[in-house]
GROMACS .gro file of C-alpha atoms in nm:
model
  302
    1UNK     CA    1   6.905  14.589  12.085
    2UNK     CA    2   6.826  14.888  12.295
    3UNK     CA    3   6.695  14.956  12.603
    4UNK     CA    4   6.338  15.079  12.514
    5UNK     CA    5   6.333  14.767  12.292
    6UNK     CA    6   6.428  14.574  12.631
    7UNK     CA    7   6.080  14.739  12.801
    8UNK     CA    8   5.882  14.577  12.470
    9UNK     CA    9   5.859  14.939  12.333
   10UNK     CA   10   6.103  14.914  12.019
   11UNK     CA   11   6.125  15.236  11.832
   12UNK     CA   12   5.933  15.132  11.462
   13UNK     CA   13   6.044  15.319  11.140
   14UNK     CA   14   5.868  15.286  10.846
   15UNK     CA   15   6.090  15.421  10.449
   16UNK     CA   16   5.807  15.364  10.189
   17UNK     CA   17   5.460  15.452  10.301
   18UNK     CA   18   5.338  15.409   9.947
   19UNK     CA   19   5.049  15.059   9.943
   20UNK     CA   20   5.275  14.851  10.162
   21UNK     CA   21   5.439  15.062  10.375
   22UNK     CA   22   5.104  15.244  10.472
   23UNK     CA   23   4.932  14.974  10.509
   24UNK     CA   24   5.236  14.810  10.728
   25UNK     CA   25   5.247  15.171  10.927
   26UNK     CA   26   4.823  15.202  10.963
   27UNK     CA   27   4.849  14.806  11.153
   28UNK     CA   28   5.124  14.933  11.388
   29UNK     CA   29   4.906  15.310  11.432
   30UNK     CA   30   4.624  15.106  11.534
   31UNK     CA   31   4.728  14.841  11.771
   32UNK     CA   32   4.913  15.182  11.951
   33UNK     CA   33   5.301  15.137  11.769
   34UNK     CA   34   5.336  15.418  11.560
   35UNK     CA   35   5.581  15.443  11.375
   36UNK     CA   36   5.804  15.698  11.244
   37UNK     CA   37   5.783  15.807  10.828
   38UNK     CA   38   6.023  15.901  10.594
   39UNK     CA   39   5.975  15.856  10.222
   40UNK     CA   40   5.969  16.089   9.895
   41UNK     CA   41   5.711  16.298   9.909
   42UNK     CA   42   5.639  16.530  10.222
   43UNK     CA   43   5.305  16.450  10.420
   44UNK     CA   44   5.124  16.535  10.690
   45UNK     CA   45   4.925  16.169  10.764
   46UNK     CA   46   4.840  15.873  10.561
   47UNK     CA   47   4.530  15.778  10.430
   48UNK     CA   48   4.445  15.394  10.501
   49UNK     CA   49   4.113  15.217  10.415
   50UNK     CA   50   3.976  14.843  10.479
   51UNK     CA   51   3.612  14.794  10.348
   52UNK     CA   52   3.452  15.102  10.608
   53UNK     CA   53   3.788  15.112  10.821
   54UNK     CA   54   3.953  15.457  10.812
   55UNK     CA   55   4.299  15.484  10.998
   56UNK     CA   56   4.450  15.785  10.993
   57UNK     CA   57   4.851  15.766  11.054
   58UNK     CA   58   4.981  16.098  11.189
   59UNK     CA   59   5.305  16.232  11.006
   60UNK     CA   60   5.503  16.419  10.919
   61UNK     CA   61   5.606  16.219  10.650
   62UNK     CA   62   6.016  16.338  10.690
   63UNK     CA   63   6.201  16.352  10.346
   64UNK     CA   64   6.479  16.516  10.404
   65UNK     CA   65   6.760  16.230  10.700
   66UNK     CA   66   6.894  16.521  10.968
   67UNK     CA   67   6.854  16.592  11.367
   68UNK     CA   68   6.506  16.513  11.455
   69UNK     CA   69   6.628  16.132  11.297
   70UNK     CA   70   6.773  15.897  11.537
   71UNK     CA   71   6.849  15.505  11.480
   72UNK     CA   72   6.569  15.273  11.502
   73UNK     CA   73   6.537  14.929  11.636
   74UNK     CA   74   6.300  14.796  11.349
   75UNK     CA   75   6.324  14.925  11.011
   76UNK     CA   76   6.087  14.866  10.736
   77UNK     CA   77   6.184  14.899  10.446
   78UNK     CA   78   5.882  14.972  10.152
   79UNK     CA   79   6.028  15.086   9.856
   80UNK     CA   80   6.028  14.883   9.518
   81UNK     CA   81   6.348  14.728   9.370
   82UNK     CA   82   6.360  15.007   9.134
   83UNK     CA   83   6.364  15.251   9.448
   84UNK     CA   84   6.654  15.150   9.632
   85UNK     CA   85   6.904  15.361   9.544
   86UNK     CA   86   6.704  15.686   9.588
   87UNK     CA   87   6.568  15.559   9.943
   88UNK     CA   88   6.936  15.438  10.041
   89UNK     CA   89   7.053  15.746  10.185
   90UNK     CA   90   6.818  15.681  10.501
   91UNK     CA   91   6.962  15.347  10.616
   92UNK     CA   92   7.319  15.497  10.765
   93UNK     CA   93   7.094  15.770  10.963
   94UNK     CA   94   6.817  15.438  11.095
   95UNK     CA   95   7.039  15.164  11.123
   96UNK     CA   96   7.268  15.044  11.351
   97UNK     CA   97   7.432  14.782  11.581
   98UNK     CA   98   7.132  14.541  11.685
   99UNK     CA   99   6.871  14.756  11.468
  100UNK     CA  100   6.689  14.502  11.204
  101UNK     CA  101   6.526  14.615  10.867
  102UNK     CA  102   6.280  14.449  10.728
  103UNK     CA  103   6.273  14.440  10.366
  104UNK     CA  104   5.933  14.422  10.194
  105UNK     CA  105   5.973  14.376   9.801
  106UNK     CA  106   5.962  14.181   9.530
  107UNK     CA  107   6.238  13.903   9.509
  108UNK     CA  108   6.446  13.671   9.594
  109UNK     CA  109   6.784  13.881   9.673
  110UNK     CA  110   6.664  14.089   9.963
  111UNK     CA  111   6.934  14.060  10.145
  112UNK     CA  112   7.216  14.053   9.819
  113UNK     CA  113   7.024  14.411   9.761
  114UNK     CA  114   7.022  14.575  10.097
  115UNK     CA  115   7.361  14.476  10.232
  116UNK     CA  116   7.566  14.722  10.075
  117UNK     CA  117   7.327  14.974  10.234
  118UNK     CA  118   7.325  14.913  10.617
  119UNK     CA  119   7.606  14.948  10.904
  120UNK     CA  120   7.759  14.703  11.017
  121UNK     CA  121   7.574  14.506  11.326
  122UNK     CA  122   7.210  14.620  11.088
  123UNK     CA  123   7.016  14.229  11.051
  124UNK     CA  124   6.836  14.194  10.768
  125UNK     CA  125   6.535  13.971  10.733
  126UNK     CA  126   6.371  13.934  10.419
  127UNK     CA  127   6.036  13.910  10.392
  128UNK     CA  128   5.679  13.807  10.151
  129UNK     CA  129   5.432  14.042  10.117
  130UNK     CA  130   5.121  13.844  10.004
  131UNK     CA  131   4.811  14.107  10.107
  132UNK     CA  132   4.719  14.306   9.758
  133UNK     CA  133   4.690  14.717   9.869
  134UNK     CA  134   4.605  14.984   9.629
  135UNK     CA  135   4.714  15.392   9.572
  136UNK     CA  136   4.364  15.540   9.517
  137UNK     CA  137   4.376  15.919   9.318
  138UNK     CA  138   4.316  16.079   9.655
  139UNK     CA  139   4.607  15.931   9.831
  140UNK     CA  140   4.422  15.708  10.036
  141UNK     CA  141   4.592  15.358  10.073
  142UNK     CA  142   4.302  15.065   9.974
  143UNK     CA  143   4.347  14.702  10.152
  144UNK     CA  144   4.165  14.446   9.883
  145UNK     CA  145   4.241  14.139  10.101
  146UNK     CA  146   4.383  14.009  10.493
  147UNK     CA  147   4.707  14.091  10.510
  148UNK     CA  148   4.930  13.891  10.575
  149UNK     CA  149   5.381  13.855  10.545
  150UNK     CA  150   5.594  13.571  10.620
  151UNK     CA  151   5.919  13.594  10.724
  152UNK     CA  152   6.189  13.282  10.815
  153UNK     CA  153   6.221  13.194  11.189
  154UNK     CA  154   6.532  13.355  11.265
  155UNK     CA  155   6.581  13.592  11.592
  156UNK     CA  156   6.592  13.862  11.383
  157UNK     CA  157   6.297  13.828  11.215
  158UNK     CA  158   6.147  13.703  11.580
  159UNK     CA  159   6.165  14.040  11.704
  160UNK     CA  160   5.999  14.160  11.398
  161UNK     CA  161   5.695  13.934  11.442
  162UNK     CA  162   5.684  14.038  11.748
  163UNK     CA  163   5.672  14.421  11.712
  164UNK     CA  164   5.360  14.327  11.540
  165UNK     CA  165   5.210  14.154  11.682
  166UNK     CA  166   4.808  14.164  11.791
  167UNK     CA  167   4.739  14.352  11.466
  168UNK     CA  168   4.542  14.365  11.177
  169UNK     CA  169   4.888  14.256  10.999
  170UNK     CA  170   4.939  13.844  11.004
  171UNK     CA  171   5.301  13.730  11.013
  172UNK     CA  172   5.342  13.370  10.879
  173UNK     CA  173   5.778  13.265  11.080
  174UNK     CA  174   5.868  12.963  10.783
  175UNK     CA  175   6.120  12.672  10.838
  176UNK     CA  176   6.131  12.680  10.509
  177UNK     CA  177   6.108  12.975  10.325
  178UNK     CA  178   6.322  12.969  10.030
  179UNK     CA  179   5.961  12.768   9.912
  180UNK     CA  180   5.747  13.064  10.008
  181UNK     CA  181   5.986  13.306   9.871
  182UNK     CA  182   6.007  13.121   9.518
  183UNK     CA  183   5.650  13.089   9.589
  184UNK     CA  184   5.587  13.445   9.563
  185UNK     CA  185   5.808  13.492   9.248
  186UNK     CA  186   5.703  13.212   9.047
  187UNK     CA  187   5.353  13.456   9.111
  188UNK     CA  188   5.500  13.728   9.080
  189UNK     CA  189   5.684  13.616   8.768
  190UNK     CA  190   5.314  13.513   8.598
  191UNK     CA  191   5.198  13.900   8.718
  192UNK     CA  192   5.491  14.025   8.419
  193UNK     CA  193   5.233  13.869   8.132
  194UNK     CA  194   4.970  14.159   8.233
  195UNK     CA  195   5.236  14.339   8.164
  196UNK     CA  196   5.246  14.268   7.826
  197UNK     CA  197   4.853  14.262   7.772
  198UNK     CA  198   4.816  14.557   7.968
  199UNK     CA  199   4.551  14.388   8.116
  200UNK     CA  200   4.418  14.291   8.442
  201UNK     CA  201   4.335  13.985   8.597
  202UNK     CA  202   4.046  13.920   8.414
  203UNK     CA  203   4.223  13.832   8.123
  204UNK     CA  204   4.362  13.474   8.268
  205UNK     CA  205   4.003  13.334   8.192
  206UNK     CA  206   4.135  13.337   7.850
  207UNK     CA  207   4.203  12.944   7.799
  208UNK     CA  208   4.481  13.036   7.533
  209UNK     CA  209   4.693  13.302   7.825
  210UNK     CA  210   4.600  13.017   8.176
  211UNK     CA  211   4.790  12.777   7.870
  212UNK     CA  212   5.076  12.978   7.871
  213UNK     CA  213   5.103  13.086   8.226
  214UNK     CA  214   5.127  12.807   8.310
  215UNK     CA  215   5.344  12.626   8.080
  216UNK     CA  216   5.592  12.966   8.219
  217UNK     CA  217   5.515  12.861   8.530
  218UNK     CA  218   5.622  12.501   8.520
  219UNK     CA  219   5.962  12.677   8.354
  220UNK     CA  220   6.000  12.840   8.610
  221UNK     CA  221   5.953  12.616   8.861
  222UNK     CA  222   6.197  12.389   8.724
  223UNK     CA  223   6.454  12.698   8.792
  224UNK     CA  224   6.317  12.705   9.194
  225UNK     CA  225   6.376  12.320   9.184
  226UNK     CA  226   6.684  12.359   9.140
  227UNK     CA  227   6.772  12.628   9.386
  228UNK     CA  228   6.610  12.395   9.593
  229UNK     CA  229   6.277  12.539   9.638
  230UNK     CA  230   5.975  12.270   9.681
  231UNK     CA  231   5.741  12.294   9.454
  232UNK     CA  232   5.502  12.103   9.318
  233UNK     CA  233   5.326  12.105   9.034
  234UNK     CA  234   4.940  12.177   9.231
  235UNK     CA  235   5.141  12.481   9.373
  236UNK     CA  236   5.107  12.633   8.931
  237UNK     CA  237   4.778  12.555   8.926
  238UNK     CA  238   4.684  12.725   9.246
  239UNK     CA  239   4.933  12.983   9.088
  240UNK     CA  240   4.731  13.031   8.820
  241UNK     CA  241   4.355  12.965   8.974
  242UNK     CA  242   4.465  13.307   9.203
  243UNK     CA  243   4.497  13.447   8.875
  244UNK     CA  244   4.129  13.294   8.717
  245UNK     CA  245   3.919  13.344   9.052
  246UNK     CA  246   4.050  13.693   9.111
  247UNK     CA  247   3.827  13.992   9.086
  248UNK     CA  248   3.832  14.003   8.688
  249UNK     CA  249   3.944  14.422   8.711
  250UNK     CA  250   4.202  14.362   9.016
  251UNK     CA  251   4.533  14.470   8.886
  252UNK     CA  252   4.975  14.407   9.031
  253UNK     CA  253   5.205  14.651   9.105
  254UNK     CA  254   5.396  14.649   8.746
  255UNK     CA  255   5.122  14.733   8.586
  256UNK     CA  256   5.058  15.000   8.770
  257UNK     CA  257   5.449  15.079   8.698
  258UNK     CA  258   5.363  15.030   8.338
  259UNK     CA  259   4.998  15.198   8.311
  260UNK     CA  260   5.248  15.547   8.484
  261UNK     CA  261   5.531  15.523   8.242
  262UNK     CA  262   5.702  15.426   8.526
  263UNK     CA  263   6.033  15.202   8.588
  264UNK     CA  264   5.910  14.808   8.625
  265UNK     CA  265   6.083  14.553   8.836
  266UNK     CA  266   6.146  14.348   8.541
  267UNK     CA  267   6.499  14.252   8.706
  268UNK     CA  268   6.394  14.113   9.109
  269UNK     CA  269   6.076  13.945   8.954
  270UNK     CA  270   6.127  13.766   8.590
  271UNK     CA  271   6.504  13.809   8.526
  272UNK     CA  272   6.639  13.693   8.849
  273UNK     CA  273   6.437  13.387   8.682
  274UNK     CA  274   6.650  13.324   8.340
  275UNK     CA  275   6.977  13.426   8.529
  276UNK     CA  276   6.996  13.171   8.742
  277UNK     CA  277   6.841  12.877   8.498
  278UNK     CA  278   7.192  13.016   8.290
  279UNK     CA  279   7.337  12.957   8.670
  280UNK     CA  280   7.209  12.507   8.634
  281UNK     CA  281   7.212  12.500   8.259
  282UNK     CA  282   6.868  12.510   8.188
  283UNK     CA  283   6.650  12.608   7.893
  284UNK     CA  284   6.372  12.904   7.913
  285UNK     CA  285   6.266  12.963   7.630
  286UNK     CA  286   5.920  13.158   7.779
  287UNK     CA  287   6.162  13.411   8.014
  288UNK     CA  288   6.354  13.504   7.692
  289UNK     CA  289   6.094  13.622   7.546
  290UNK     CA  290   5.929  13.776   7.829
  291UNK     CA  291   6.228  13.915   8.013
  292UNK     CA  292   6.354  14.185   7.686
  293UNK     CA  293   5.970  14.278   7.664
  294UNK     CA  294   5.954  14.358   8.025
  295UNK     CA  295   6.242  14.496   7.960
  296UNK     CA  296   6.194  14.733   7.666
  297UNK     CA  297   5.907  14.826   7.841
  298UNK     CA  298   6.108  14.948   8.151
  299UNK     CA  299   6.376  15.138   7.979
  300UNK     CA  300   6.322  15.175   7.667
  301UNK     CA  301   6.412  15.317   7.425
  302UNK     CA  302   6.130  15.430   7.180
   0.00000   0.00000   0.00000
């Protein structure tokens, strides 16, 4: 731990100032802890909106490692799994012994994916992101709900929680992080149905779609339980209710990527469940249809 962090002023970096990264950066800046910004596209500043509240996070967003890039105490890695390879060059420059990388990414295998990319002595903290943030046509990020993340209760995660303490982003430290991470994964997997239908949350008001979604959730929950997650049936009903109760025009990041013609996170959101099911000898007939269709929607050909 650096001397700066000992004085309660850790150096903080955000890699990937998209919807999630901008929300975290705005929360930190608003609390007087302006982070350094790194990404693919140079920007003078970031624009964040929450209702009538506006936050402008000063930049610049650096696009290339150089002499001005120094090791940070806390690094928020806010790139999608499909963008991890392109962002990997930032991690050796920003991380050193004692640095903590908080991975704000979908899936349950963040540690396994990021560990090969960071220097020895860097600690990795997986995170579950619960807030809906969306990039607007003017480049600003709009937060459409309360900002909240969940972390495992570990010493490294406590450092992340302290960094976000007192900001507009709430942090939950979970004793049973496995269950929390699987609950979010089940939600993300179900959102994949929106890609296949080309529709937003309003589609879950259809009884046939609701029935399909619940059947898919039950199938995925069997895998979650085999992996040690305590997923009760009521949780599946709550996930479905979350989609049905959301504004009809509410999208999801994987649908936004499909509409923009970008690669989809089908492997970390859906395929991982099928893969783990095979390890446990479980059948996943719905996944066996959903996953190839998402893969084709993402990667083609055609």
